Coordinates of C-alpha atoms in Angstrom, one line a residue:
M1 CA 81.2 -90.4 -36.0
E2 CA 83.0 -87.3 -36.8
T3 CA 82.5 -84.4 -34.1
V4 CA 83.3 -80.8 -33.7
H5 CA 83.7 -78.3 -31.1
L6 CA 80.7 -75.7 -30.1
T7 CA 81.4 -72.8 -27.8
L8 CA 78.0 -71.2 -26.7
H9 CA 78.1 -67.8 -24.8
D10 CA 75.4 -67.5 -22.8
G11 CA 75.7 -64.1 -20.8
S12 CA 78.6 -64.6 -18.6
R13 CA 79.0 -68.3 -19.0
I14 CA 81.1 -70.0 -21.9
I15 CA 80.0 -73.7 -22.3
N16 CA 82.0 -75.8 -24.3
E17 CA 80.6 -78.9 -26.1
T18 CA 81.5 -81.5 -28.4
I19 CA 78.9 -82.4 -30.9
R20 CA 78.2 -84.6 -33.9
K21 CA 79.2 -82.9 -37.4
D22 CA 76.4 -82.0 -39.5
M23 CA 74.3 -81.5 -36.5
N24 CA 71.5 -79.0 -36.3
L25 CA 72.1 -76.6 -33.6
L26 CA 69.0 -76.7 -31.9
E27 CA 69.3 -80.5 -31.4
A28 CA 72.9 -79.8 -30.4
L29 CA 71.8 -77.4 -27.7
N30 CA 68.7 -79.3 -26.6
H31 CA 71.7 -81.9 -25.2
I32 CA 72.6 -79.3 -22.6
P33 CA 70.2 -79.7 -20.0
E34 CA 70.7 -76.1 -18.5
I35 CA 70.0 -74.4 -21.7
T36 CA 66.1 -74.1 -23.0
L37 CA 65.6 -72.3 -26.1
D38 CA 62.4 -70.9 -27.5
A39 CA 61.0 -73.4 -30.3
P40 CA 57.5 -73.7 -30.2
C41 CA 57.4 -75.5 -33.5
G42 CA 59.5 -78.1 -32.0
G43 CA 62.5 -77.5 -34.9
K44 CA 60.1 -77.8 -38.2
G45 CA 61.7 -74.3 -39.2
T46 CA 58.1 -72.6 -39.1
C47 CA 57.8 -70.4 -36.3
G48 CA 61.5 -68.5 -36.5
K49 CA 61.8 -68.3 -32.7
C50 CA 64.8 -70.2 -32.3
R51 CA 67.2 -67.4 -33.4
I52 CA 70.9 -67.5 -32.3
K53 CA 74.0 -65.4 -33.5
I54 CA 76.8 -67.3 -35.1
I55 CA 80.1 -65.5 -33.9
G56 CA 82.3 -67.7 -36.1
G57 CA 82.9 -71.0 -37.5
D58 CA 81.9 -73.5 -40.0
I59 CA 78.1 -73.1 -40.4
S60 CA 75.7 -74.6 -43.1
P61 CA 74.2 -72.2 -45.8
L62 CA 71.0 -70.4 -45.3
T63 CA 68.0 -72.3 -46.1
P64 CA 64.7 -71.3 -47.8
E65 CA 63.1 -71.3 -44.3
E66 CA 65.4 -68.9 -42.9
K67 CA 65.4 -66.5 -45.9
K68 CA 61.6 -66.4 -45.1
L69 CA 61.6 -65.6 -41.7
L70 CA 64.9 -63.8 -41.3
D71 CA 65.2 -60.2 -42.3
E72 CA 68.3 -58.8 -44.4
N73 CA 69.4 -56.8 -41.1
E74 CA 69.3 -60.2 -39.1
I75 CA 71.2 -62.2 -41.7
S76 CA 74.0 -59.8 -41.9
R77 CA 74.3 -59.7 -38.3
G78 CA 75.1 -63.4 -38.3
V79 CA 71.3 -64.5 -36.9
R80 CA 70.3 -67.9 -37.7
L81 CA 67.7 -70.2 -36.8
A82 CA 69.2 -73.1 -34.6
C83 CA 67.1 -75.7 -36.0
Q84 CA 68.0 -75.0 -39.5
A85 CA 71.7 -74.3 -39.2
R86 CA 74.3 -77.3 -39.2
A87 CA 77.7 -77.4 -37.6
M88 CA 80.1 -78.1 -40.7
G89 CA 82.9 -77.6 -38.5
P90 CA 83.8 -75.8 -35.1
V91 CA 81.3 -73.3 -34.3
E92 CA 81.0 -70.5 -31.6
L93 CA 77.6 -69.1 -31.1
A94 CA 75.6 -66.8 -28.7
F95 CA 72.0 -66.8 -27.7
I96 CA 69.5 -64.0 -28.7
N97 CA 66.5 -65.0 -26.6
T98 CA 66.8 -68.1 -24.2
L99 CA 63.8 -68.9 -21.7
E100 CA 65.1 -68.3 -18.3
S101 CA 62.7 -66.0 -16.7
G102 CA 59.2 -64.9 -17.4
N103 CA 55.8 -63.5 -15.8
I104 CA 54.7 -66.8 -14.3
Q105 CA 51.2 -66.8 -12.7
T106 CA 52.2 -68.3 -9.0
E107 CA 49.0 -66.9 -6.7
G108 CA 45.8 -68.6 -6.5
R109 CA 43.3 -68.9 -4.0
A110 CA 44.4 -69.5 -0.4
Y111 CA 44.2 -72.8 1.3
Q112 CA 41.7 -72.5 4.3
G113 CA 40.6 -76.1 5.3
P114 CA 41.7 -78.4 7.8
V115 CA 45.5 -79.5 7.7
D116 CA 45.4 -83.5 7.4
P117 CA 47.9 -84.4 5.1
L118 CA 48.1 -87.9 3.5
I119 CA 51.9 -87.9 4.3
K120 CA 52.8 -87.3 8.0
K121 CA 55.5 -87.8 10.7
V122 CA 54.6 -90.0 14.3
C123 CA 56.9 -89.9 16.8
L124 CA 56.9 -93.1 18.7
Q125 CA 58.3 -93.9 22.4
T126 CA 60.3 -97.2 21.7
E127 CA 60.6 -100.1 24.4
E128 CA 63.8 -102.2 25.4
P129 CA 63.2 -105.5 24.2
T130 CA 63.9 -108.5 26.9
L131 CA 64.2 -112.2 27.1
E132 CA 60.1 -112.1 28.2
D133 CA 59.8 -109.9 25.1
Q134 CA 61.1 -111.2 22.2
R135 CA 59.2 -109.7 19.6
P136 CA 60.7 -108.7 16.4
D137 CA 61.4 -104.8 15.7
E138 CA 59.2 -104.5 13.0
Q139 CA 56.2 -106.1 15.1
R140 CA 57.3 -103.7 17.9
L141 CA 57.3 -100.8 15.4
L142 CA 53.9 -101.7 13.6
E143 CA 51.9 -101.9 16.8
K144 CA 52.8 -98.6 17.5
L145 CA 51.4 -97.1 14.4
P146 CA 47.8 -97.0 13.4
E147 CA 46.6 -100.2 12.0
G148 CA 47.3 -101.4 8.2
S149 CA 50.7 -99.5 8.5
R150 CA 53.3 -101.6 6.7
I151 CA 57.2 -101.4 5.4
Q152 CA 57.4 -101.5 1.6
D153 CA 60.9 -100.6 1.1
H154 CA 63.1 -103.2 2.5
S155 CA 66.1 -100.7 3.1
I156 CA 63.8 -99.6 5.9
R157 CA 63.7 -102.9 7.5
K158 CA 67.9 -102.8 7.3
Q159 CA 68.0 -99.6 9.0
L160 CA 65.3 -100.3 11.5
P161 CA 67.5 -102.4 14.4
F162 CA 69.8 -99.6 14.5
V163 CA 67.0 -96.6 14.5
I164 CA 65.1 -98.3 17.2
R165 CA 68.1 -98.8 19.6
E166 CA 69.8 -95.1 19.3
S167 CA 67.3 -93.3 20.9
E168 CA 63.9 -93.9 23.3
L169 CA 62.2 -91.9 20.5
I170 CA 62.1 -92.7 17.0
T171 CA 59.9 -90.8 14.3
A172 CA 58.2 -92.5 11.5
T173 CA 57.1 -90.8 8.1
L174 CA 54.4 -92.4 6.9
C175 CA 52.6 -91.9 3.4
G176 CA 49.2 -93.6 4.1
S177 CA 49.9 -96.6 5.4
E178 CA 53.5 -97.0 4.1
I179 CA 56.4 -96.1 6.3
T180 CA 58.5 -94.1 4.0
A181 CA 61.5 -93.3 6.5
L182 CA 62.5 -93.6 10.1
E183 CA 64.9 -91.6 12.2
S184 CA 66.0 -91.6 15.8
G185 CA 64.7 -88.8 17.7
D186 CA 61.9 -86.5 17.6
T187 CA 61.8 -84.9 14.1
S188 CA 58.2 -84.4 13.7
E189 CA 58.2 -80.7 13.7
K190 CA 59.8 -80.6 10.3
Q191 CA 57.0 -82.0 8.1
Y192 CA 57.2 -80.5 4.6
A193 CA 56.1 -81.2 1.1
L194 CA 56.1 -79.7 -2.7
A195 CA 53.0 -79.1 -4.5
V196 CA 54.2 -78.8 -8.2
D197 CA 52.0 -77.5 -11.0
I198 CA 53.6 -78.5 -14.2
G199 CA 52.2 -76.5 -16.9
T200 CA 53.1 -77.2 -20.7
T201 CA 54.8 -73.5 -20.7
T202 CA 55.7 -73.1 -16.9
V203 CA 56.3 -75.0 -13.8
V204 CA 55.6 -73.8 -10.2
A205 CA 56.6 -75.4 -6.9
Y206 CA 55.1 -74.6 -3.5
L207 CA 56.7 -75.7 -0.4
L208 CA 54.3 -76.5 2.5
N209 CA 54.6 -76.7 6.2
L210 CA 52.3 -80.0 6.5
K211 CA 51.6 -78.9 10.4
T212 CA 50.6 -75.6 9.7
G213 CA 49.4 -75.4 6.1
E214 CA 51.4 -72.4 5.5
V215 CA 53.4 -72.0 2.2
A216 CA 56.8 -71.5 3.2
A217 CA 58.5 -71.2 -0.4
T218 CA 57.5 -70.6 -4.0
E219 CA 59.7 -71.3 -7.0
S220 CA 58.7 -71.0 -10.5
G221 CA 60.3 -71.2 -13.9
L222 CA 59.5 -71.8 -17.7
N223 CA 59.2 -75.3 -18.4
R224 CA 62.6 -76.7 -19.8
Q225 CA 60.8 -79.1 -22.4
K226 CA 59.8 -75.8 -24.5
S227 CA 62.8 -76.1 -27.0
F228 CA 61.3 -79.2 -28.1
G229 CA 57.9 -77.5 -28.7
G230 CA 55.5 -75.1 -27.5
D231 CA 52.5 -77.5 -27.4
V232 CA 52.0 -80.9 -26.1
I233 CA 51.6 -82.3 -30.1
S234 CA 54.7 -80.9 -30.7
R235 CA 56.5 -83.0 -28.0
I236 CA 54.5 -85.8 -28.7
D237 CA 55.9 -85.6 -32.2
Y238 CA 59.0 -85.3 -31.2
I239 CA 59.2 -88.3 -29.1
G240 CA 57.1 -90.8 -31.3
E241 CA 58.1 -94.2 -30.5
D242 CA 61.8 -93.8 -29.2
P243 CA 62.3 -94.6 -25.5
E244 CA 65.5 -92.4 -25.5
K245 CA 63.4 -89.2 -26.7
L246 CA 60.7 -90.0 -24.0
K247 CA 63.5 -90.3 -21.1
K248 CA 65.1 -86.8 -22.7
L249 CA 61.9 -85.1 -21.8
Q250 CA 61.3 -86.9 -18.8
D251 CA 64.8 -86.0 -17.4
R252 CA 64.4 -82.4 -18.5
I253 CA 61.2 -82.0 -16.2
L254 CA 62.6 -84.1 -13.3
K255 CA 65.8 -82.2 -13.2
Q256 CA 63.6 -79.2 -13.3
I257 CA 61.6 -80.0 -10.3
E258 CA 64.9 -81.3 -8.6
T259 CA 66.0 -77.8 -8.8
L260 CA 62.9 -76.0 -7.7
Y261 CA 63.3 -78.5 -5.0
T262 CA 66.6 -77.3 -4.0
D263 CA 65.8 -73.6 -4.4
A264 CA 62.7 -74.2 -1.9
L265 CA 64.7 -75.8 0.7
M266 CA 67.4 -72.6 0.5
D267 CA 64.9 -70.1 0.4
A268 CA 63.1 -72.2 4.0
D269 CA 66.5 -73.0 5.3
L270 CA 65.7 -76.3 5.5
E271 CA 67.8 -79.6 4.9
E272 CA 67.3 -82.3 2.1
N273 CA 65.5 -84.7 4.6
D274 CA 62.7 -82.4 5.8
I275 CA 60.7 -82.8 2.7
Q276 CA 58.7 -85.9 2.7
G277 CA 56.3 -85.7 -0.5
I278 CA 56.0 -84.2 -3.8
F279 CA 52.5 -83.8 -5.0
L280 CA 52.1 -83.0 -8.8
A281 CA 49.5 -82.1 -11.4
G282 CA 49.6 -81.0 -15.3
N283 CA 47.9 -82.1 -18.4
T284 CA 47.6 -85.7 -19.4
T285 CA 50.8 -85.1 -21.9
M286 CA 52.9 -83.8 -19.1
M287 CA 51.8 -86.5 -16.6
H288 CA 52.5 -89.4 -19.1
I289 CA 56.0 -87.6 -20.0
F290 CA 56.9 -87.1 -16.2
S291 CA 55.8 -90.6 -15.4
G292 CA 57.7 -92.1 -18.0
L293 CA 54.7 -93.3 -20.3
N294 CA 54.8 -92.8 -23.9
P295 CA 52.1 -90.1 -24.9
R296 CA 51.8 -90.9 -28.6
H297 CA 48.4 -92.6 -28.5
L298 CA 47.4 -89.2 -26.9
A299 CA 47.6 -87.7 -30.4
V300 CA 45.6 -89.8 -32.3
A301 CA 42.1 -91.1 -32.4
P302 CA 40.6 -92.3 -30.4
F303 CA 43.1 -90.5 -28.0
I304 CA 43.5 -93.1 -25.2
P305 CA 45.7 -92.1 -22.5
A306 CA 48.1 -95.4 -20.8
S307 CA 46.5 -94.3 -17.6
T308 CA 44.5 -91.6 -15.7
E309 CA 45.0 -93.0 -12.3
K310 CA 46.5 -91.2 -9.1
M311 CA 50.1 -92.8 -8.8
I312 CA 52.2 -92.8 -5.9
L313 CA 56.3 -93.2 -7.2
T314 CA 59.5 -93.6 -5.9
P315 CA 62.7 -91.3 -7.0
G316 CA 63.8 -94.7 -8.1
E317 CA 60.7 -95.7 -10.3
L318 CA 61.2 -92.3 -11.9
G319 CA 65.2 -92.2 -12.2
S320 CA 65.4 -89.4 -10.0
R321 CA 68.0 -88.4 -7.7
L322 CA 66.3 -87.0 -4.6
P323 CA 66.1 -88.7 -1.2
R324 CA 64.7 -92.1 -1.3
Q325 CA 62.0 -91.2 1.4
I326 CA 60.2 -89.1 -1.0
R327 CA 57.1 -89.9 -2.5
F328 CA 55.7 -88.3 -5.6
I329 CA 51.8 -88.4 -5.4
L330 CA 50.7 -87.9 -9.3
L331 CA 47.1 -86.6 -9.1
P332 CA 44.4 -88.1 -11.3
S333 CA 43.5 -87.1 -14.9
L334 CA 40.1 -87.6 -17.0
S335 CA 41.0 -88.2 -20.2
A336 CA 43.7 -87.4 -23.1
Y337 CA 43.1 -83.8 -23.4
I338 CA 41.5 -83.0 -19.6
G339 CA 44.2 -83.8 -17.1
A340 CA 45.2 -83.5 -13.8
D341 CA 45.6 -79.6 -13.9
I342 CA 41.6 -79.4 -14.2
V343 CA 40.9 -81.8 -11.8
A344 CA 42.9 -79.7 -9.5
G345 CA 41.3 -76.6 -10.8
I346 CA 37.8 -77.7 -10.2
L347 CA 38.6 -78.9 -6.5
S348 CA 40.1 -75.6 -5.6
T349 CA 37.2 -73.7 -7.1
G350 CA 34.7 -75.7 -5.2
M351 CA 32.4 -76.1 -8.1
S352 CA 32.1 -80.1 -7.3
V353 CA 30.7 -79.2 -4.0
S354 CA 28.5 -76.3 -4.5
D355 CA 24.8 -76.1 -5.7
D356 CA 25.6 -72.9 -7.9
I357 CA 26.3 -73.7 -11.8
S358 CA 29.8 -72.6 -12.6
L359 CA 32.1 -72.4 -15.5
L360 CA 35.7 -72.9 -15.2
V361 CA 37.9 -71.9 -18.6
D362 CA 41.6 -72.5 -18.3
I363 CA 43.2 -71.2 -21.7
G364 CA 46.7 -71.9 -22.3
T365 CA 48.1 -74.3 -25.3
N366 CA 44.5 -75.6 -25.3
G367 CA 41.5 -74.3 -23.7
E368 CA 40.1 -76.5 -21.3
I369 CA 36.4 -76.0 -20.0
A370 CA 34.6 -77.4 -16.9
L371 CA 30.7 -76.7 -16.3
G372 CA 28.5 -77.6 -13.7
N373 CA 28.1 -78.3 -9.8
R374 CA 27.6 -81.0 -7.3
D375 CA 25.4 -82.8 -8.8
R376 CA 27.1 -83.0 -12.7
I377 CA 30.0 -81.7 -14.3
L378 CA 30.8 -81.5 -18.1
T379 CA 34.2 -81.0 -19.4
C380 CA 36.1 -80.4 -22.9
S381 CA 38.9 -79.4 -24.3
T382 CA 39.3 -77.3 -27.6
A383 CA 42.5 -77.4 -29.7
A384 CA 43.1 -73.7 -29.5
G385 CA 46.8 -74.2 -30.5
P386 CA 49.5 -72.0 -28.8
A387 CA 48.6 -68.5 -30.4
F388 CA 47.3 -67.0 -26.9
E389 CA 51.0 -68.0 -25.5
G390 CA 52.7 -66.2 -28.4
A391 CA 53.9 -69.4 -30.3
N392 CA 52.3 -68.9 -33.3
I393 CA 52.9 -65.2 -33.6
Q394 CA 55.1 -63.6 -35.6
C395 CA 56.4 -61.2 -32.7
G396 CA 54.9 -63.3 -30.1
T397 CA 56.6 -64.5 -26.8
G398 CA 56.0 -65.7 -23.6
G399 CA 55.6 -63.6 -20.5
I400 CA 59.1 -62.5 -20.2
P401 CA 60.5 -59.1 -19.4
G402 CA 60.2 -56.7 -22.3
A403 CA 57.2 -58.6 -23.6
I404 CA 54.2 -56.1 -24.5
S405 CA 51.8 -57.2 -21.9
K406 CA 48.9 -54.2 -22.6
V407 CA 47.8 -52.4 -25.7
C408 CA 45.2 -49.7 -25.6
G409 CA 44.6 -45.9 -26.9
E410 CA 42.2 -43.9 -28.3
D411 CA 41.8 -41.2 -31.2
G412 CA 44.5 -42.4 -32.7
V413 CA 47.2 -42.4 -29.9
L414 CA 48.7 -45.7 -29.5
E415 CA 49.8 -46.9 -25.9
W416 CA 51.5 -49.8 -24.7
E417 CA 53.0 -51.2 -21.8
T418 CA 56.0 -54.1 -21.3
I419 CA 56.5 -56.2 -18.5
Q420 CA 59.0 -55.0 -16.0
D421 CA 58.8 -51.6 -18.2
Q422 CA 61.9 -53.4 -20.2
P423 CA 62.6 -52.5 -23.8
A424 CA 60.0 -54.0 -26.0
T425 CA 61.0 -57.3 -27.3
G426 CA 57.9 -59.1 -28.7
I427 CA 54.1 -59.1 -27.9
C428 CA 52.7 -61.6 -25.3
G429 CA 49.2 -63.2 -24.7
S430 CA 47.3 -60.3 -22.9
G431 CA 48.8 -58.1 -25.2
I432 CA 47.9 -60.1 -28.2
I433 CA 44.1 -60.0 -26.9
D434 CA 44.6 -56.3 -26.2
M435 CA 46.1 -55.8 -30.0
T436 CA 43.2 -57.6 -31.5
A437 CA 40.5 -55.9 -29.5
Y438 CA 42.1 -52.4 -30.6
L439 CA 42.5 -53.1 -34.2
L440 CA 38.7 -54.2 -34.1
R441 CA 37.8 -51.2 -32.3
T442 CA 39.6 -48.6 -34.4
G443 CA 38.3 -50.1 -37.7
I444 CA 41.6 -51.1 -38.9
A445 CA 40.1 -54.7 -38.9
D446 CA 36.4 -55.7 -39.4
Y447 CA 34.3 -58.4 -37.6
T448 CA 35.5 -61.0 -40.5
G449 CA 39.1 -60.5 -39.2
R450 CA 40.4 -58.8 -42.1
F451 CA 42.6 -55.7 -42.2
Q452 CA 40.8 -53.4 -44.2
D453 CA 41.9 -51.0 -46.7
E454 CA 40.9 -47.5 -48.6
S455 CA 37.9 -49.1 -50.4
D456 CA 36.5 -50.0 -46.8
W457 CA 37.1 -46.6 -45.2
G458 CA 36.3 -44.2 -48.3
D459 CA 36.8 -40.6 -46.8
T460 CA 36.9 -41.4 -42.9
P461 CA 40.0 -43.8 -42.8
P462 CA 41.1 -44.7 -39.2
E463 CA 43.3 -41.9 -37.5
N464 CA 46.0 -44.4 -36.9
L465 CA 46.9 -45.4 -40.2
G466 CA 50.6 -44.1 -39.7
F467 CA 51.0 -47.4 -37.8
L468 CA 50.1 -49.6 -40.7
E469 CA 52.0 -51.1 -43.2
S470 CA 50.7 -53.1 -46.4
D471 CA 52.3 -55.1 -49.3
E472 CA 50.8 -57.7 -52.1
N473 CA 51.4 -60.3 -49.5
N474 CA 50.4 -58.9 -46.3
S475 CA 49.4 -56.0 -44.0
R476 CA 50.9 -55.6 -40.5
F477 CA 50.3 -52.9 -37.8
I478 CA 53.8 -51.6 -36.2
I479 CA 53.2 -51.3 -32.5
T480 CA 57.0 -50.0 -32.0
R481 CA 60.6 -49.6 -33.5
D482 CA 62.0 -48.2 -30.4
N483 CA 64.2 -51.3 -29.2
K484 CA 63.2 -54.0 -32.0
E485 CA 60.4 -54.1 -34.5
V486 CA 57.2 -55.2 -32.8
F487 CA 54.2 -55.6 -35.1
F488 CA 50.9 -57.6 -35.5
S489 CA 50.3 -58.7 -39.1
Q490 CA 47.1 -60.1 -40.8
K491 CA 48.4 -63.8 -40.5
D492 CA 48.6 -63.1 -36.7
L493 CA 45.3 -62.0 -36.7
R494 CA 44.1 -65.0 -38.3
E495 CA 45.8 -67.3 -35.6
V496 CA 43.9 -65.1 -33.1
Q497 CA 40.7 -65.8 -34.9
L498 CA 41.1 -69.5 -34.9
A499 CA 42.1 -69.9 -31.6
K500 CA 39.4 -67.7 -30.1
G501 CA 36.7 -69.3 -32.3
S502 CA 37.6 -72.8 -31.1
I503 CA 37.4 -71.7 -27.1
A504 CA 34.2 -69.6 -27.9
A505 CA 32.7 -72.6 -29.8
G506 CA 33.7 -75.0 -26.9
I507 CA 32.2 -72.8 -24.4
Q508 CA 28.9 -72.7 -26.2
T509 CA 28.8 -76.4 -27.1
L510 CA 29.3 -77.3 -23.5
I511 CA 26.4 -75.0 -22.2
K512 CA 24.3 -76.2 -24.8
E513 CA 25.1 -80.2 -23.8
S514 CA 24.5 -79.4 -20.2
G515 CA 20.7 -78.1 -20.7
H516 CA 21.9 -75.2 -19.0
S517 CA 21.0 -71.4 -19.7
M518 CA 23.2 -68.4 -19.7
D519 CA 21.4 -66.9 -17.0
E520 CA 21.7 -70.4 -14.7
I521 CA 25.2 -69.9 -14.8
K522 CA 26.3 -68.2 -11.5
H523 CA 30.3 -67.7 -11.6
V524 CA 33.0 -67.8 -14.6
F525 CA 36.2 -68.8 -13.1
L526 CA 39.1 -67.7 -15.5
A527 CA 42.3 -69.8 -14.7
G528 CA 45.9 -70.0 -15.4
G529 CA 48.8 -67.8 -16.4
F530 CA 47.1 -66.4 -19.5
G531 CA 43.5 -66.1 -17.7
S532 CA 45.0 -64.1 -15.0
F533 CA 46.8 -61.4 -17.1
I534 CA 44.2 -60.8 -19.7
N535 CA 42.2 -57.5 -20.1
K536 CA 38.6 -59.1 -19.4
K537 CA 37.1 -56.3 -21.3
S538 CA 39.4 -57.1 -24.2
A539 CA 38.6 -60.8 -24.0
L540 CA 34.9 -59.9 -24.1
E541 CA 35.2 -57.5 -26.9
I542 CA 36.8 -60.1 -29.2
G543 CA 34.0 -62.7 -28.2
L544 CA 36.5 -65.0 -26.6
L545 CA 34.2 -65.0 -23.5
P546 CA 30.3 -64.9 -23.8
E547 CA 29.2 -61.1 -23.4
E548 CA 26.4 -62.1 -21.4
L549 CA 28.5 -63.4 -18.6
K550 CA 30.6 -60.4 -18.3
D551 CA 29.4 -59.2 -14.7
R552 CA 30.5 -63.0 -13.3
I553 CA 34.0 -63.3 -14.4
V554 CA 36.0 -64.2 -11.5
T555 CA 40.0 -64.2 -12.1
V556 CA 41.3 -67.5 -9.8
G557 CA 44.6 -67.3 -10.7
N558 CA 46.8 -70.7 -10.5
S559 CA 44.0 -73.0 -9.9
C560 CA 45.9 -76.0 -10.7
G561 CA 48.5 -75.1 -8.2
S562 CA 45.9 -74.2 -5.5
G563 CA 44.3 -77.7 -5.9
V564 CA 47.5 -79.6 -5.8
I565 CA 48.0 -77.5 -2.2
C566 CA 44.6 -78.6 -1.4
T567 CA 45.4 -82.4 -2.1
A568 CA 49.1 -82.0 -0.4
L569 CA 47.4 -80.4 2.9
N570 CA 44.5 -82.9 3.1
R571 CA 43.8 -86.3 2.2
D572 CA 40.3 -85.8 1.6
D573 CA 40.8 -83.2 -0.9
L574 CA 42.9 -86.1 -2.4
K575 CA 40.4 -88.6 -2.3
H576 CA 38.1 -86.1 -3.8
C577 CA 40.0 -85.6 -6.8
E578 CA 39.3 -89.3 -7.7
E579 CA 35.7 -88.9 -7.1
I580 CA 35.8 -86.2 -9.5
Q581 CA 37.5 -88.3 -12.0
N582 CA 35.1 -91.0 -11.7
T583 CA 32.2 -88.6 -12.1
A584 CA 32.9 -85.8 -14.2
E585 CA 32.2 -86.2 -17.7
Y586 CA 34.2 -85.7 -21.0
L587 CA 32.9 -84.3 -24.2
E588 CA 34.8 -85.1 -27.3
L589 CA 34.4 -82.2 -29.7
S590 CA 36.3 -83.5 -32.6
S591 CA 33.7 -85.6 -33.5
H592 CA 30.5 -83.4 -32.3
K593 CA 28.8 -81.9 -34.8
G594 CA 27.1 -79.6 -32.6
F595 CA 30.9 -78.0 -32.2
Q596 CA 31.6 -77.6 -35.7
D597 CA 28.5 -75.5 -36.5
E598 CA 29.5 -73.5 -33.1
Y599 CA 33.1 -73.0 -34.4
I600 CA 31.7 -71.7 -37.7
M601 CA 29.5 -69.2 -36.2
N602 CA 32.3 -68.2 -33.6
M603 CA 35.1 -67.6 -36.1
Y604 CA 33.7 -63.9 -36.5
F605 CA 34.3 -61.2 -34.2
P606 CA 31.3 -59.2 -32.9
E607 CA 30.0 -57.0 -35.3
S608 CA 29.5 -54.2 -32.5
L609 CA 32.3 -53.4 -29.9
L610 CA 30.3 -50.2 -28.4
C611 CA 27.9 -52.3 -26.5
I612 CA 30.5 -53.7 -24.2
K613 CA 31.4 -51.3 -21.6

């Protein structure tokens, strides 16, 4: 196999790698664990997001896909798509956009219940063995602990004779009934766990004090699997049946969580052995990949997961380098497309123990919806695609500094804001919703989602036509050219239309299937990063959410993260997740005739926006 040299400029870092000749550069960069390039389409050459700049070297010619997605100015500056460009010899390149930071939703509902964790430390007074008392060390230890306690890890038995004789006090760590660690002396004051929300786009970790219930540190980052695809289907397609590719994606998320673990320890001034457990939730695909289960059957009918059960795993079983006393507790899922993240969200909102009928809507690469109360909960998932996360939008981006996050304006004056007030680099989900509402409100687009023209406006055109450009193939609305040309096109509006239609139809189908009326729904919990940042008025204007429920919408932030925190701090909440798993019902929309009818109806935008105030 012939190899070539790759030199990568990443800010102040220079990374040198040896790669296979004729390898596409996205694949080459995916071999570098600390690098994550935005590639929502998973390297198919359709999204145009994996832009890099070639500084020098021997590179393959431009492909038809690149000629379509890159403009002449970009091509003249050496911009290429990493998934299309191949290294024919030594290559030197620099990043244009990488996924290092983002506007990540970490806040959620604060935990206010009792602290009674599954994982806890117990300090014991040891007794000297005598000729009259020759009980084995293990027996004397177990008799001091709650009934049913056991040693499962044989290395603890090897350690026991020495620990039990070093001090009059020893501390045992229990995960349920399993003894996971032994320490000399009383170390029971330092009891901590991580609660982790593994999202398709972002990962958030909360360091919890298991004695007080306090959050000692919060760490987050964009999911480092994103360069293998922006949605779960892209990542499942990448893995296929190849165990090595599955291991590569598993290693990515494991190493990211290990990094968050280390950062949390540093922020809280703790030592490595002070954390005893890591509680995790995510969608079913993320849980499969994390635990090393192949997710390929999730993507094809009849959509069967390998497992949806709660799991307690050791670092050795996962291939993690974290201390062996750590236990990974994975929350249960419901189905292929209603994962542990929604189970955690149902738990944290309290809808499963309330008499009130509540609607939970978590919008990401899919729209996951739950409706009900303590008596019955119905769930469904809509294939919204990643439009609301910017993946299928031509100038779309995640919630990173410079992303246009808000669009407004009246009387022909366009106003917009970017995250952290940085120069505009693209438009993220909340801005996409605002932009759609703006185009409809001003009459540039009609209720069918079509950009209008002179034949529609007649003698009274909209006042902001200076922003509109059209050619024979497309129309696009120019938001800004100050730093970089950022626009929103007819194609983008169609992507939003498909996504909003799917989610709105899912909500309507679930309500009809439940037998409840709109009036009976007391609370609408809008969850997740996207739900936390969007303008609710814009969401109502475009028909993403039912207008009848406008006064009942509550933003709950990271409901998954809040739910995982509950399970880490209270064993009863962890058990309740299993009860939710066993009792909540899943409605498969792909074969549901009522959903297809609702989807057709909800493809249109509301004809009048003036009625929504």
